[in-house]
Every structure is written in structure tokens, then in C-alpha cells.
Coordinates of C-alpha atoms in Angstrom, one line a residue:
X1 CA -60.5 40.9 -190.7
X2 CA -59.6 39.7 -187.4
X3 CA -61.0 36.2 -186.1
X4 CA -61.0 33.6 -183.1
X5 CA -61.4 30.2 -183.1
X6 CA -64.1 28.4 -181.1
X7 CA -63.0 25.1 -180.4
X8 CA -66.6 22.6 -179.6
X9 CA -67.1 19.6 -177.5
X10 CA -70.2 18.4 -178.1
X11 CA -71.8 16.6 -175.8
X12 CA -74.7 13.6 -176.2
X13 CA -75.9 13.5 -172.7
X14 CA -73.8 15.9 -171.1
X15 CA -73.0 19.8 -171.7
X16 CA -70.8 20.8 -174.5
X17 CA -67.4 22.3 -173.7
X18 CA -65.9 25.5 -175.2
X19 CA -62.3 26.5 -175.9
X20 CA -61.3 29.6 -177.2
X21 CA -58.1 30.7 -179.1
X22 CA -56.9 33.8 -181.1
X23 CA -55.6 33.3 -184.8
X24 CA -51.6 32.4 -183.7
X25 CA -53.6 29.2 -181.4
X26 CA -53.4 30.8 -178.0
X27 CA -56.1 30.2 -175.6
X28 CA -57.3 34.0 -174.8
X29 CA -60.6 32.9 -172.9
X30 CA -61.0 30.7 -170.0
X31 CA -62.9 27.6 -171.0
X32 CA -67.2 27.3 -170.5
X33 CA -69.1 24.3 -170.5
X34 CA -73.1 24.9 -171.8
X35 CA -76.1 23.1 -172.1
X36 CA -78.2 22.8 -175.5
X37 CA -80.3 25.9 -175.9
X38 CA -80.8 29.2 -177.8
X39 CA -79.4 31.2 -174.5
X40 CA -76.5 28.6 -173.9
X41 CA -75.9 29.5 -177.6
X42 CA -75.4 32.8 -177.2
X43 CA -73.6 32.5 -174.2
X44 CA -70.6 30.8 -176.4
X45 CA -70.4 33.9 -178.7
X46 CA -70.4 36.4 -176.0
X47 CA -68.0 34.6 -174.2
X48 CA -65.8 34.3 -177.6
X49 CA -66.3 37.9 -178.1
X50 CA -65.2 39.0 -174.9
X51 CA -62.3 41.5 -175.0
X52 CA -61.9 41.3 -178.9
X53 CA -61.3 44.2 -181.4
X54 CA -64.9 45.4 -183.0
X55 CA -65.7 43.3 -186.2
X56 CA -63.3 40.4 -185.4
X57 CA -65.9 37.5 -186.8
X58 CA -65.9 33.6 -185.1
X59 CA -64.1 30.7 -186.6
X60 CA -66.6 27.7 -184.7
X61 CA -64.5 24.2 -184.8
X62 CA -66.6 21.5 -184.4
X63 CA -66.8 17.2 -184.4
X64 CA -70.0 15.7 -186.1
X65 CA -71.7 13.7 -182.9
X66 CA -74.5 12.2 -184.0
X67 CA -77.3 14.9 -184.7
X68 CA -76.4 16.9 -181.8
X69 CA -74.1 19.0 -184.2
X70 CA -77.4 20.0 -186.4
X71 CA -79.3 22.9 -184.0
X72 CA -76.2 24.0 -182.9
X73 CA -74.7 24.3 -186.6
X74 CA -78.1 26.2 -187.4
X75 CA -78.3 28.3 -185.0
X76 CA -74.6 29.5 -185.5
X77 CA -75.3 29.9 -189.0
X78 CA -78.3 32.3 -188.3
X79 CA -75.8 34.5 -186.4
X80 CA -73.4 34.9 -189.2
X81 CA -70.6 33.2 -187.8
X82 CA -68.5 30.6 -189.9
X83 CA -68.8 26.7 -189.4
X84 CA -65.9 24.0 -190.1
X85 CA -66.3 20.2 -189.2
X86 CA -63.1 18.3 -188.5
X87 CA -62.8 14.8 -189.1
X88 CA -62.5 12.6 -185.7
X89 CA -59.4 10.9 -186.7
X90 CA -57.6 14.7 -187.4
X91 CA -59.1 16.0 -184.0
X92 CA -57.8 12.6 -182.4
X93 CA -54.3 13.1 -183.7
X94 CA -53.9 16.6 -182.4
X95 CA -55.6 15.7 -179.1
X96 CA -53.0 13.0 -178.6
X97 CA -49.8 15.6 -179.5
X98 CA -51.4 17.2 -176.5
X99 CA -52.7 14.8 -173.7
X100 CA -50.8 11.6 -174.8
X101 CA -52.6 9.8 -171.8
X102 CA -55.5 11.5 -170.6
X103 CA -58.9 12.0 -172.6
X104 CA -61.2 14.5 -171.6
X105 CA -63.8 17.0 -173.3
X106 CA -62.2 20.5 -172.3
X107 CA -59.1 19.0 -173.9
X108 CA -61.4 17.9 -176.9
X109 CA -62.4 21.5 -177.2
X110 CA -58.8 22.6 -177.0
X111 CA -57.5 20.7 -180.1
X112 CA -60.4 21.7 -182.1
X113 CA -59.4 25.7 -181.1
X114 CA -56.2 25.0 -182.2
X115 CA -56.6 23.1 -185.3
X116 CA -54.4 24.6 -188.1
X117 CA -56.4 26.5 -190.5
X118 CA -55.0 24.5 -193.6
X119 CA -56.8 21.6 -192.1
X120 CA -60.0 23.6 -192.1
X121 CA -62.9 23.2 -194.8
X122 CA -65.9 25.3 -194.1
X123 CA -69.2 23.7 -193.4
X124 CA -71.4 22.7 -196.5
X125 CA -75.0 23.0 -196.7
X126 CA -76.9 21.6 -199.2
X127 CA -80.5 22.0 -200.5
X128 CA -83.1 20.9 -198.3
X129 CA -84.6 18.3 -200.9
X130 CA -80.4 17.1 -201.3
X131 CA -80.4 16.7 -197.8
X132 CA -83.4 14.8 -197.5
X133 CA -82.4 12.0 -200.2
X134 CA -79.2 12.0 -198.1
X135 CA -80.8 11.2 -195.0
X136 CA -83.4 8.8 -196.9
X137 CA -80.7 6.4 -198.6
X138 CA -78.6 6.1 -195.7
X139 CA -81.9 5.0 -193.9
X140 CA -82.7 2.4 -196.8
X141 CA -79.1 0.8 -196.8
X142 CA -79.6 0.2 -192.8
X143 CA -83.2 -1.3 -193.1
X144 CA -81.6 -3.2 -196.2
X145 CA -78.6 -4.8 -193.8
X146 CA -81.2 -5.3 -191.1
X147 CA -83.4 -7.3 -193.2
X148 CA -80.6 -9.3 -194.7
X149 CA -79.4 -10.0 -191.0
X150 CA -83.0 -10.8 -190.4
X151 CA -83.5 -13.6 -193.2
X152 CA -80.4 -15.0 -192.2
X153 CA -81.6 -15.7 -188.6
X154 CA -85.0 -17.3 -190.0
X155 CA -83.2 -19.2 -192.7
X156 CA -80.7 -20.6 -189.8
X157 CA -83.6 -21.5 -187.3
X158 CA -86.1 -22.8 -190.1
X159 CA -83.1 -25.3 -191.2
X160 CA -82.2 -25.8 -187.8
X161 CA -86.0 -27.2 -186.7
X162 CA -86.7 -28.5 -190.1
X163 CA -83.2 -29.3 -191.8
X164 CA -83.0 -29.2 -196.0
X165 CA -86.4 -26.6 -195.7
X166 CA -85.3 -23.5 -197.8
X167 CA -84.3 -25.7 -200.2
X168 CA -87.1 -27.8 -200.6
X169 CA -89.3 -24.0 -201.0
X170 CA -87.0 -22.9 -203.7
X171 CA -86.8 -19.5 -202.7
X172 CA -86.5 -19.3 -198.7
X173 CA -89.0 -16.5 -199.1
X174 CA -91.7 -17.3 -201.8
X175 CA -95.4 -17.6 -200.4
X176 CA -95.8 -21.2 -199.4
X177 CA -92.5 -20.7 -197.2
X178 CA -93.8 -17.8 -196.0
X179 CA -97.0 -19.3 -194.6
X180 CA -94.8 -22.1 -192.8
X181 CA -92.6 -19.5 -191.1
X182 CA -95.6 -17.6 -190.0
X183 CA -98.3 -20.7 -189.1
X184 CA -96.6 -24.3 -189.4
X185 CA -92.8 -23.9 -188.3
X186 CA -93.5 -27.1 -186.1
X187 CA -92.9 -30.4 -188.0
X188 CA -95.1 -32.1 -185.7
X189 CA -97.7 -29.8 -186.1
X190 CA -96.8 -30.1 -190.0
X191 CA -97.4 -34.5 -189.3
X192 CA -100.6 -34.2 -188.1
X193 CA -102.5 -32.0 -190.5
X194 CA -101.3 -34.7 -193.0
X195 CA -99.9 -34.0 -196.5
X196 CA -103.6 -33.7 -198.1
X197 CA -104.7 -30.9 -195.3
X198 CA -100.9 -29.3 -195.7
X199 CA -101.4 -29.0 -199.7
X200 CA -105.4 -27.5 -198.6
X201 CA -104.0 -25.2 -195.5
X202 CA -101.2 -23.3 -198.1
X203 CA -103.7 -23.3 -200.8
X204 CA -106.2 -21.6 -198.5
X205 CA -103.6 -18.5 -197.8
X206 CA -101.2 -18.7 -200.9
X207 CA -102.7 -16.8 -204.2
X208 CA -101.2 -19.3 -206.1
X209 CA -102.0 -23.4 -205.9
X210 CA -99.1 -24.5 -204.8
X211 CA -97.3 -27.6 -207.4
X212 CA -97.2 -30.8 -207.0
X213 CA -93.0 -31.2 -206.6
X214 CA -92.8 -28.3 -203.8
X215 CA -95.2 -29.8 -202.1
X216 CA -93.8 -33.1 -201.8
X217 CA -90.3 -31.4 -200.9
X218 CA -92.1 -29.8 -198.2
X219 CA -93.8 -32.8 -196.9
X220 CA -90.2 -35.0 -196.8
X221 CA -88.5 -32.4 -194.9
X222 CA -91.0 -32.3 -192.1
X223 CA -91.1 -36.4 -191.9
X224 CA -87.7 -36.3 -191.9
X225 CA -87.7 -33.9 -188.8
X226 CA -90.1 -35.5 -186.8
X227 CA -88.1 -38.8 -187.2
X228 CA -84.9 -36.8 -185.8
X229 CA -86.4 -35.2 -183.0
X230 CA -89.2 -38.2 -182.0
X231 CA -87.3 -38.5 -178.6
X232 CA -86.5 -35.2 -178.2
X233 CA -90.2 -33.5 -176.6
X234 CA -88.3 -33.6 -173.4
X235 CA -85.5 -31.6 -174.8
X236 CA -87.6 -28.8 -177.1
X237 CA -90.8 -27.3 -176.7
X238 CA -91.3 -27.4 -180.4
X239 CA -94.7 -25.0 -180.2
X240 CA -92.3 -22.5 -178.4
X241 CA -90.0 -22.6 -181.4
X242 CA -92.7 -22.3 -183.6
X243 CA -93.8 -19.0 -182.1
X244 CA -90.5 -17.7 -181.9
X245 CA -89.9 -18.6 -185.6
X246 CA -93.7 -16.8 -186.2
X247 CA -92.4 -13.6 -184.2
X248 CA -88.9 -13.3 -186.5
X249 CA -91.2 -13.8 -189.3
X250 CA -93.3 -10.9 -187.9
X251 CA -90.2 -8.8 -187.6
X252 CA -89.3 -9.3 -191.0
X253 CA -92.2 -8.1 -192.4
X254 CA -92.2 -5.3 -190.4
X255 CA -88.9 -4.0 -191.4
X256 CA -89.8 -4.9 -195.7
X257 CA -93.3 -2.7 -194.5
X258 CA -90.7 -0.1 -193.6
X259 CA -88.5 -0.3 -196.4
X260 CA -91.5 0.4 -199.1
X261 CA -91.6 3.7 -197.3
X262 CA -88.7 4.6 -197.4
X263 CA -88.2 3.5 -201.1
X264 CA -91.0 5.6 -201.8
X265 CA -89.8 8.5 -200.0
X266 CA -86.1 8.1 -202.1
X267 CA -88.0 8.2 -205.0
X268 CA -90.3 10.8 -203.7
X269 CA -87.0 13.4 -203.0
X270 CA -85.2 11.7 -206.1
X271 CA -87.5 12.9 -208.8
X272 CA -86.9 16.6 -206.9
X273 CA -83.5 17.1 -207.3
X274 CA -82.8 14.8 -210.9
X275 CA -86.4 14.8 -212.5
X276 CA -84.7 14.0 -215.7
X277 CA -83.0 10.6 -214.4
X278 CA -79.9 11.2 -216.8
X279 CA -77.3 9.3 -214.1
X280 CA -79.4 6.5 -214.8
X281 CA -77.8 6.1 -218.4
X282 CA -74.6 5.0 -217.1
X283 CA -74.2 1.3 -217.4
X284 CA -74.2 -0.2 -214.1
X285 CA -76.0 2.5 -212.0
X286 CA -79.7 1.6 -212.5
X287 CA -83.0 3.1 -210.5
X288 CA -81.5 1.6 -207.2
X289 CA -78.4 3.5 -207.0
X290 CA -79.1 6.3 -209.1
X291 CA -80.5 7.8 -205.7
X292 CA -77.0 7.1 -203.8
X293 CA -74.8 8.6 -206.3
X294 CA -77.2 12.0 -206.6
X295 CA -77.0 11.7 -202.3
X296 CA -73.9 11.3 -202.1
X297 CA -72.7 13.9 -205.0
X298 CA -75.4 16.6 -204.2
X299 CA -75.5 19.7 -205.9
X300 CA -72.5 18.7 -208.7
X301 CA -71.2 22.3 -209.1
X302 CA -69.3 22.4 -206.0
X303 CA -66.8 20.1 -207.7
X304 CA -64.8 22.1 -209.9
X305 CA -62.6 19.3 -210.9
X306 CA -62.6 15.7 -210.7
X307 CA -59.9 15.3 -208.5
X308 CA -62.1 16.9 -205.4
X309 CA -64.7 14.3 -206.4
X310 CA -62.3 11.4 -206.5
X311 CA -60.1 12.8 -203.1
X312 CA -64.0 13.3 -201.5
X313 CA -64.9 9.3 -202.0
X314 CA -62.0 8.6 -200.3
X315 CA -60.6 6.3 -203.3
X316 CA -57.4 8.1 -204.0
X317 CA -53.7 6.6 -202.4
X318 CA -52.7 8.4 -199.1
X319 CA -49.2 10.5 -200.1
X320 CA -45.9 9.9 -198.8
X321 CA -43.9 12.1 -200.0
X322 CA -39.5 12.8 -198.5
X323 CA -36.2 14.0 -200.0
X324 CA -37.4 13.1 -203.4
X325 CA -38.9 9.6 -202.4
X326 CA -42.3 8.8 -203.4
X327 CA -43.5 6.0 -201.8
X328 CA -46.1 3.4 -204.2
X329 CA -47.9 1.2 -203.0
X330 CA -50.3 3.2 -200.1
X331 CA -53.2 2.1 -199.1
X332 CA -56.5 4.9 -200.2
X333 CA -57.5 7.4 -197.8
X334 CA -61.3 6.2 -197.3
X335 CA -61.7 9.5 -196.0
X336 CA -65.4 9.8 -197.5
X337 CA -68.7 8.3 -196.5
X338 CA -68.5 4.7 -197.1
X339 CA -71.6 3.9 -199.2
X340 CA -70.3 5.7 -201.8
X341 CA -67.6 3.4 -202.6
X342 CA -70.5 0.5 -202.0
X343 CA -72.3 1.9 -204.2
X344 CA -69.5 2.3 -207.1
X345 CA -68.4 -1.0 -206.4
X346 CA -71.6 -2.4 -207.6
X347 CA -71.6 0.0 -210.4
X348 CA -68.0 -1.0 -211.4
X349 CA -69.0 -4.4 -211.1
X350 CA -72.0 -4.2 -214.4
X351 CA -70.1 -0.9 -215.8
X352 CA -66.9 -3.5 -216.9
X353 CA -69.2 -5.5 -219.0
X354 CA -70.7 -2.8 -220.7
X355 CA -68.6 0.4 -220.9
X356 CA -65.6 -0.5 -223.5
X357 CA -63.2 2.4 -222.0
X358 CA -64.2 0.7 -218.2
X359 CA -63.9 -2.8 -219.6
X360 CA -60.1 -1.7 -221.0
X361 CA -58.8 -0.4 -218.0
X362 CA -59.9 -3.4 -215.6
X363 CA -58.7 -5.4 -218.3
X364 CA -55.3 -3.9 -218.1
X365 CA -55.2 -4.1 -214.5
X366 CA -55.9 -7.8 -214.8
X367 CA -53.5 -9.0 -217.5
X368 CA -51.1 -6.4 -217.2
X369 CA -50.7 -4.8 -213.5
X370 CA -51.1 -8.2 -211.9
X371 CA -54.2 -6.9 -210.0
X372 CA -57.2 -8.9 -208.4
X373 CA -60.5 -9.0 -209.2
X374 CA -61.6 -6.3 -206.4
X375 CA -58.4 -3.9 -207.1
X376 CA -59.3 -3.9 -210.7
X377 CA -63.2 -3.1 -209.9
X378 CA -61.9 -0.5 -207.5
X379 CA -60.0 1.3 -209.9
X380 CA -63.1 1.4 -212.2
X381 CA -64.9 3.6 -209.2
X382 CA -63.3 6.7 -209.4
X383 CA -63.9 6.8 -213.4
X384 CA -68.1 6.1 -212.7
X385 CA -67.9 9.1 -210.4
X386 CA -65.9 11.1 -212.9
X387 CA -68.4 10.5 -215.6
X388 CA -71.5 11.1 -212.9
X389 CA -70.2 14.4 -212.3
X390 CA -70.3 15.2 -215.6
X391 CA -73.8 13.6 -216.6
X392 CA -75.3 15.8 -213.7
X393 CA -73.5 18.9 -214.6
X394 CA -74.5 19.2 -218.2
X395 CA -78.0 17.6 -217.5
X396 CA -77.4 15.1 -220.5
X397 CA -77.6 11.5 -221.2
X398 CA -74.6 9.3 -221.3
X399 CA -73.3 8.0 -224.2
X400 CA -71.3 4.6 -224.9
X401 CA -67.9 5.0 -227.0
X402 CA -65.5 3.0 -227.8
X403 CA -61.7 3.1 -227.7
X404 CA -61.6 6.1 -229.7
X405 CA -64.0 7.5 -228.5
X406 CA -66.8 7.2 -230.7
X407 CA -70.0 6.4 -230.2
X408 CA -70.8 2.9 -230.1
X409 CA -74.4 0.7 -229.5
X410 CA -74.5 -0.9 -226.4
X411 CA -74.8 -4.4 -228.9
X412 CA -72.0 -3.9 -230.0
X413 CA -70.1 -2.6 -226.9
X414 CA -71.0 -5.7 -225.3
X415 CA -69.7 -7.9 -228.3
X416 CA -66.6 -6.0 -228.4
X417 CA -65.4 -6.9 -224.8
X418 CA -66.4 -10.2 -224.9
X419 CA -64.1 -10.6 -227.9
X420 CA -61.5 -8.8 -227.0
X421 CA -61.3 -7.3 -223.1
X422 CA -62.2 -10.4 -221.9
X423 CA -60.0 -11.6 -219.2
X424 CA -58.5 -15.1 -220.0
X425 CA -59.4 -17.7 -217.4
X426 CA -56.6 -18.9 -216.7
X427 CA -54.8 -15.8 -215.5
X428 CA -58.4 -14.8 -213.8
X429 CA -57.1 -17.8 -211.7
X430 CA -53.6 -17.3 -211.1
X431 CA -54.7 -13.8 -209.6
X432 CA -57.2 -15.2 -207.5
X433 CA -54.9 -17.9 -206.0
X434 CA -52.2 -15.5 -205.9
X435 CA -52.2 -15.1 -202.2
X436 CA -52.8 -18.3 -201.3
X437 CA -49.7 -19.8 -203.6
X438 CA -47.7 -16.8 -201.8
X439 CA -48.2 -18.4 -198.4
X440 CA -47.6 -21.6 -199.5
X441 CA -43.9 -21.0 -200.7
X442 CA -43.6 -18.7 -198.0
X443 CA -44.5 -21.8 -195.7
X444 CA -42.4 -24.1 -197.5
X445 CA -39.4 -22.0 -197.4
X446 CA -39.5 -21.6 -193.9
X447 CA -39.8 -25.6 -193.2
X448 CA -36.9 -26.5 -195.3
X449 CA -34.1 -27.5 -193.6
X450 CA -30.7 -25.9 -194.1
X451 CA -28.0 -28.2 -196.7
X452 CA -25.6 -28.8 -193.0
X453 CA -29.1 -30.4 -191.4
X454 CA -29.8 -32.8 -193.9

């Protein structure tokens, strides 16, 4: 069956650009820009169409931006044509064989018409409920960072105003802190409700009495800060700063409001598409990123061996490959999304400690290959996805085994690599100064002074 390719530009504000090329990669229609729309649509397939043999079907290239790839992506798939997303840095490469120096969106369009059809991997659509979860972790990991950048800030302008404070709450965030950040983040204000109405005004709002020793903490740290900043009312407006701390404070809550939502919806779209929670077995991925690894895997048949799983995390060495060379060494591809290598990280990181097979090959790569901590725990992530894959496949639970691979209690597991894959702590040390003793001979050699200058 004959084909052409359709080479999209798509464009966030502006219209999207269309180039058009036969199956050798010659331009055979003059390029069209179009706006977003059902008619604009249907203008690019006409236009594609135009002059070609009867049944000759459309091969539509496109770039991922943003969401503006979605309607357009549905739409073509209603009309039966086929879909393939390039990757930007592929599309970026070709461009620049091109154009060297210019940048432009017909030329955009171009490369993606003439994108080799090796390169090409048709567009995958999962289940609707898949999709969802997809869409719903990514969301929780963002409202995660954002609330971590957003304690930060308060903990920075809370010890800034009143220094030694999230100490002296014991957690920055328990209750009693809390109703500081939000009524009381002015020492002076703090001063003059005296230490008897402070115990009585976080008692009033707090569920729990607050104890004796917080209290007291509490009470230091703001007569400490009104004795630093006693001459300083012409310098700070401290009520100002006490609002702006209350508005962060505000702001935080607002995003932890959001993230119970969105945890609920994970959980919600979760139970859908893995009701039986199996992935959960596996030591080291727990209720938290169970989700991820189901979102980022999706529907577990399309992998028909590991190694697609493994090459689509991105955690396999880029090849180098000439006249019977083999380069070692490379760094990995990363070509997949990065939360999934997050995600195994963490799971790597409990996995070791529990999973004897794990705990032998990061041992190995400790004592043996001369590896640091995070290149050991690396290696580790390809193996959890391996065995994910398999857990959602067959629907099963997972099972601990030992060296031999029989089954073993998770007791006993445990015992076993603390006795004997248990890396020494010595040479836990020498890898993780190995860097730093590197630059120091390599600093050394180059101050000493030749034997002629001495």
C-alpha cells in the first residue's frame, strides 16, 4: 500500500505548519499552515491527498507540544489515518542536518516529513482509566515538589524572623507551629501576649494541650528575637512580615487541600486498572508508588520482552558500536519519562534491603565493580521493572527467593543480607570519597614541581 508522510508543526499560539513528502522523502505538496479546528483538520488530509494514487493511506509525523497534540491526534485517529510521535531531540537533529542556522516552523514540519521510517514508532493509546492515573500521578509528583518548595520558603522566613523556631516545634509543621505561622509569626506580638496567654492562645486552637518543654522552646526563641531586632522597628514592619508569613502559610494549605484530591483521585483510577494491588508485593514499592509504576507501565502486554521495558525507562547504556570496537563506559539513554526512574530509585533504595537476589547484585557492584552508592541503586531499577512487568502480567503476588531461587520469609531474607550482603563500611567509604581523593592527587600532581626546579 502506498503512503505519504505528513510532517506537523504544531503550534501553541500560532497555526500549525504542514509538510508533505512521498515514501523516498521528497516534498510532493507545497507547504500549508492551519489553524486548530475540525475543517482546518480536514484541510491537511485533502491537501496530503492531493494528486495521490487511490488507497494510498497517511503516515502523520508529529512533536508532543504540550496538549495541543491531543485533538489533533484524535481527530486523525477517527479518520483512519496512522499517528507517530517523534522525540524532540531526533526531530532537532534532523532539523539541524537541514537548516544548520536558521529555526523556523515550516522547516520543523519538513524534518518531521522526512524522518526515516526506522526511527518511527506508531502512536500508543492506552485505556482511558490508564490514561487517567497517568495524567493523575504526574499531577501529584508536581503538587508534591510545589509543596516541598513551599515549606522550604516558610521554614527559611520563620527562622529568619524568629531564628532556632522549627527546632524548638520539633516538627516545622506539627499544630502548635502551625498556629504561629498562621496567627503569631511576630515575636513582638508573641512578647506581649506573655508566655501564660501564649500556652492559653495554642491550647485554645491546638486539639492537643501543648507540653510543658515545647512550650518553653517556643517562648526562648521569641525573647530571643525581640532582643535581636529591639532597634530594628525602623528597619522591618514586623506585622507586615507576619502577614506575609500568614499568606505562605495559607498557600500551603491550599496546595496539601489539593493534593488529598488528587490522592484520592490516584487511588480512585488505581483500584480500576490493578483492583488486586499485586505490584504492591514487591519490597520497596508500597501504596505510594504502586500507582506510578501501573502509570508509567500501563497496560503490561505491550511489552513482549524485558528489554523494551528496560530500553522504554531510559536506563539502558547509549551504543557505540565501529570496526569491531565496542565502546564501555556510555552514559544511559534517559530516553523515557523521568519519574519512572524516580520512582525506581526509591524502590531500589528499600528493595536492596529486602530482596536477597537485589541485595546480591548491588552488593557486587559495591565490593566488586568499584561502583557508588547511586550506580549500584541504579542498576537495581531495571531488575524492579523487570519483575513489575511480570507481577502485572500474570496477576500474581510476588514472591521473595533466595540465591537459588527458593522461596524464602521476608525474616529471614532480611537476616540473610544483613549477614552476608552487607556492604563493609569501610569500602562503603572509600567509594564515597572516591571522587574527591581523585581530585586531590590529581591536584597534587599538577602542583609538584619538576626534579630540574627543585
Amino acid at each position: 500500500m502506498a503512503y505519504r508522510k505528513v510532517g506537523v508543526d504544531l503550534g501553541l499560539c500560532g497555526p500549525h505548519h504542514i509538510s508533505v513528502s512521498d515514501e523516498a522523502g521528497q516534498l510532493v505538496r507545497p507547504p500549508l499552515a492551519v489553524g486548530t479546528s475540525a475543517k482546518d483538520f480536514d484541510r491537511i488530509y485533502e491537501h496530503a491527498l492531493a494528486d495521490a494514487t487511490e488507497g494510498t493511506q497517511l503516515k502523520i509525523i508529529f512533536e508532543p507540544t504540550a496538549l495541543v497534540w491531543l485533538p489533533f491526534a484524535i481527530y486523525s485517529r477517527a479518520k483512519g489515518h496512522l499517528l507517530y510521535r517523534v522525540k524532540t531531540q531526533q526531530l532537532h537533529d534532523l532539523r539541524e542536518f537541514y537548516q544548520r542556522y536558521r529555526k523556523t516552523d515550516r522547516l520543523d514540519s519538513k524534518a518531521g516529513a522526512k524522518m526515516p521510517d526506522e526511527t518511527l514508532e506508531e502512536l500508543y493509546w492506552p485505556h482511558r482509566d490508564y490514561w487517567a492515573l497517568d495524567r493523575a500521578t504526574q499531577q501529584h509528583e508536581k503538587l508534591t515538589e510545589h509543596l516541598q518548595r513551599e515549606k522550604a520558603r516558610l521554614e527559611s522566613l520563620i527562622e529568619g524572623i524568629m531564628p532556632g523556631a522549627t527546632k524548638a516545634f520539633g516538627q516545622p509543621f506539627c499544630q502548635p507551629a502551625r498556629i504561629i505561622y498562621e496567627h503569631l509569626a511576630n515575636p513582638f506580638a508573641i512578647q506581649q501576649l506573655g508566655r501564660d496567654g501564649l500556652e492559653h492562645f495554642i491550647n485554645q486552637r491546638c486539639r492537643e494541650q501543648i507540653t510543658a518543654k515545647k512550650l518553653e522552646a517556643m517562648w526562648r526563641c521569641a525573647q530571643n528575637a525581640c532582643e535581636l531586632y529591639q532597634h530594628g522597628h525602623d528597619v522591618v514592619d514586623f506585622e507586615q512580615f507576619g502577614r506575609e508569613i500568614k499568606r505562605y502559610y495559607q498557600h500551603l494549605v491550599a496546595i496539601e487541600t489539593l493534593l488529598a484530591e488528587v490522592d484520592d483521585e490516584v487511588q480512585l483510577y488505581y483500584q480500576r486498572v490493578h483492583p488486586s494491588k499485586n505490584i504492591e508485593t514487591i519490597y520497596g514499592i508500597g501504596k505510594h508508588l504502586g500507582p506510578v509504576f501501573v502509570a508509567v507501565i500501563k497496560d503490561p502486554n505491550r511489552f513482549r520482552h524485558a528489554s523494551q521495558i528496560k530500553s522504554f525507562i531510559g536506563m539502558i547504556p547509549k551504543l557505540d558500536e565501529s570496526s569491531g570496537s565496542d565502546k564501555k563506559g556510555l552514559p544511559i539513554t534517559k530516553a523515557g519519562p523521568p519519574r519512572a526512574r524516580r520512582a525506581g530509585y526509591l524502590a531500589a533504595e528499600v528493595a536492596r534491603r529486602w530482596d536477597p537476589q537485589l541485595a546480591k547484585i548491588y552488593y557486587d557492584a559495591m565490593v566488586f565493580k568499584g561502583h557508588n552508592h547511586v550506580k549500584a541503586v541504579c542498576l537495581l531499577i531495571n531488575h524492579l521493572y523487570v519483575r513489575a512487568l511480570r507481577v502485572l502480567k500474570e496477576d500474581r503476588p510476588y514472591v521473595l527467593r533466595d540465591l537459588q531461587g527458593q522461596p524464602i520469609s521476608p525474616a529471614a531474607a532480611r537476616q540473610f543480607i544483613q549477614e552476608h550482603l552487607t556492604v563493609p563500611e569501610d569500602i562503603r567509604r572509600q567509594r564515597r570519597n572516591k571522587k574527591r581523593i581523585h581530585d586531590k592527587l590529581r591536584r597534587r600532581r599538577k602542583n609538584r614541581k619538576p626534579p630540574w626546579c627543585e
